[in-house]
Every structure is written in C-alpha cells, then in structure tokens.
C-alpha cells in the first residue's frame, strides 16, 4: 500500500504545480489586459453613466407625462359625472366660467412672457 502512495503523491504534486502554473499565466494575462485597457474601460464607464443619466431623464419625463395624463383623466371623469347629474343650464354656466378662466390664464401667460422678455433684455444689457 505504501508503494501505491508514492506515485499517487508525485502525481498530485505534479497536478498542483501545473495548476499553479496555469493560474499564474491567467493572472498575468488578466493583469496585462487590465493595465493596457484602463482608458477603454474608463471611456466605457463614462458612456455607461451618461446613458444611465439619459435614461433617468427620460423616465422622469415619462413620469411627469403620466401624472398629467392621470390628472386629465380624473378631471374628465369628474366632468362626465357632473354632466350626468346636472341640467343643461348649469353645464353651460360651468362651460362659460371655464372659458373665462381660460381667457384670464392666457392673458396671464402673455403677461409673464412679456415680463420674461423684459428680464432677458435687462440681462443682455448688463452683459454688454
């Protein structure tokens, strides 16, 4: 039995030495790749971050649009419910009130646009 252990032990030692050699070769290859391609990996990382930022930006835009759509849907549902409960006179009164509010809001938007243009002119004059 002792005779069988000798060659077996030598075989195990040879396999371990070969395994260590393969491991060292793979480690040096990996080290060479990582040291030679650091710039490429950095550029990839920057591109990946930029893509993630853009994805987050589009997701935010989608969420805002979805929120607006849900708000409009709720408003439409509420208006439809109120239309079913009320007479034609109250509907026309509500429509007239909403039209007046819309006109007032449009006038306010126009005023704000004019104020914005005035501020832009003021800023451009300060730069010169």
CSV table of N, CA, C and O in Angstrom, one decimal, residues 58-74:
chain,number,residue,atom,x,y,z
A,58,UNK,N,-35.3,60.5,-19.2
A,58,UNK,CA,-36.5,60.1,-19.9
A,58,UNK,C,-37.5,59.5,-19.0
A,58,UNK,O,-38.7,59.7,-19.2
A,59,UNK,N,-37.1,58.8,-18.0
A,59,UNK,CA,-38.0,58.2,-17.1
A,59,UNK,C,-38.8,59.3,-16.3
A,59,UNK,O,-40.0,59.2,-16.1
A,60,UNK,N,-38.0,60.3,-15.9
A,60,UNK,CA,-38.7,61.5,-15.2
A,60,UNK,C,-39.7,62.1,-16.2
A,60,UNK,O,-40.8,62.5,-15.7
A,61,UNK,N,-39.3,62.3,-17.4
A,61,UNK,CA,-40.3,62.9,-18.4
A,61,UNK,C,-41.5,62.1,-18.5
A,61,UNK,O,-42.6,62.6,-18.6
A,62,UNK,N,-41.3,60.8,-18.6
A,62,UNK,CA,-42.4,59.8,-18.7
A,62,UNK,C,-43.3,59.9,-17.5
A,62,UNK,O,-44.5,60.0,-17.6
A,63,UNK,N,-42.7,60.0,-16.3
A,63,UNK,CA,-43.5,60.0,-15.1
A,63,UNK,C,-44.3,61.3,-15.0
A,63,UNK,O,-45.5,61.3,-14.6
A,64,UNK,N,-43.7,62.4,-15.4
A,64,UNK,CA,-44.4,63.7,-15.4
A,64,UNK,C,-45.6,63.6,-16.4
A,64,UNK,O,-46.7,64.1,-16.1
A,65,UNK,N,-45.3,63.1,-17.6
A,65,UNK,CA,-46.4,63.0,-18.6
A,65,UNK,C,-47.5,62.1,-18.1
A,65,UNK,O,-48.7,62.3,-18.3
A,66,UNK,N,-47.1,61.0,-17.5
A,66,UNK,CA,-48.1,60.0,-16.9
A,66,UNK,C,-49.0,60.7,-15.8
A,66,UNK,O,-50.2,60.5,-15.8
A,67,UNK,N,-48.3,61.5,-15.0
A,67,UNK,CA,-49.0,62.2,-13.9
A,67,UNK,C,-50.0,63.2,-14.5
A,67,UNK,O,-51.2,63.3,-14.1
A,68,UNK,N,-49.6,63.9,-15.6
A,68,UNK,CA,-50.5,64.9,-16.2
A,68,UNK,C,-51.7,64.1,-16.9
A,68,UNK,O,-52.8,64.6,-16.8
A,69,UNK,N,-51.4,63.0,-17.5
A,69,UNK,CA,-52.5,62.2,-18.2
A,69,UNK,C,-53.5,61.7,-17.1
A,69,UNK,O,-54.7,61.7,-17.3
A,70,UNK,N,-52.9,61.2,-16.0
A,70,UNK,CA,-53.8,60.8,-14.9
A,70,UNK,C,-54.7,61.9,-14.4
A,70,UNK,O,-55.9,61.7,-14.1
A,71,UNK,N,-54.1,63.1,-14.2
A,71,UNK,CA,-54.8,64.2,-13.7
A,71,UNK,C,-55.9,64.6,-14.7
A,71,UNK,O,-57.1,64.9,-14.3
A,72,UNK,N,-55.6,64.6,-16.0
A,72,UNK,CA,-56.6,65.0,-17.0
A,72,UNK,C,-57.7,63.9,-17.0
A,72,UNK,O,-58.9,64.3,-17.2
A,73,UNK,N,-57.3,62.6,-16.9
A,73,UNK,CA,-58.4,61.6,-16.9
A,73,UNK,C,-59.3,61.7,-15.7
A,73,UNK,O,-60.5,61.6,-15.9
A,74,UNK,N,-58.7,62.0,-14.5
A,74,UNK,CA,-59.6,62.3,-13.4
A,74,UNK,C,-60.5,63.4,-13.5
A,74,UNK,O,-61.7,63.4,-13.2
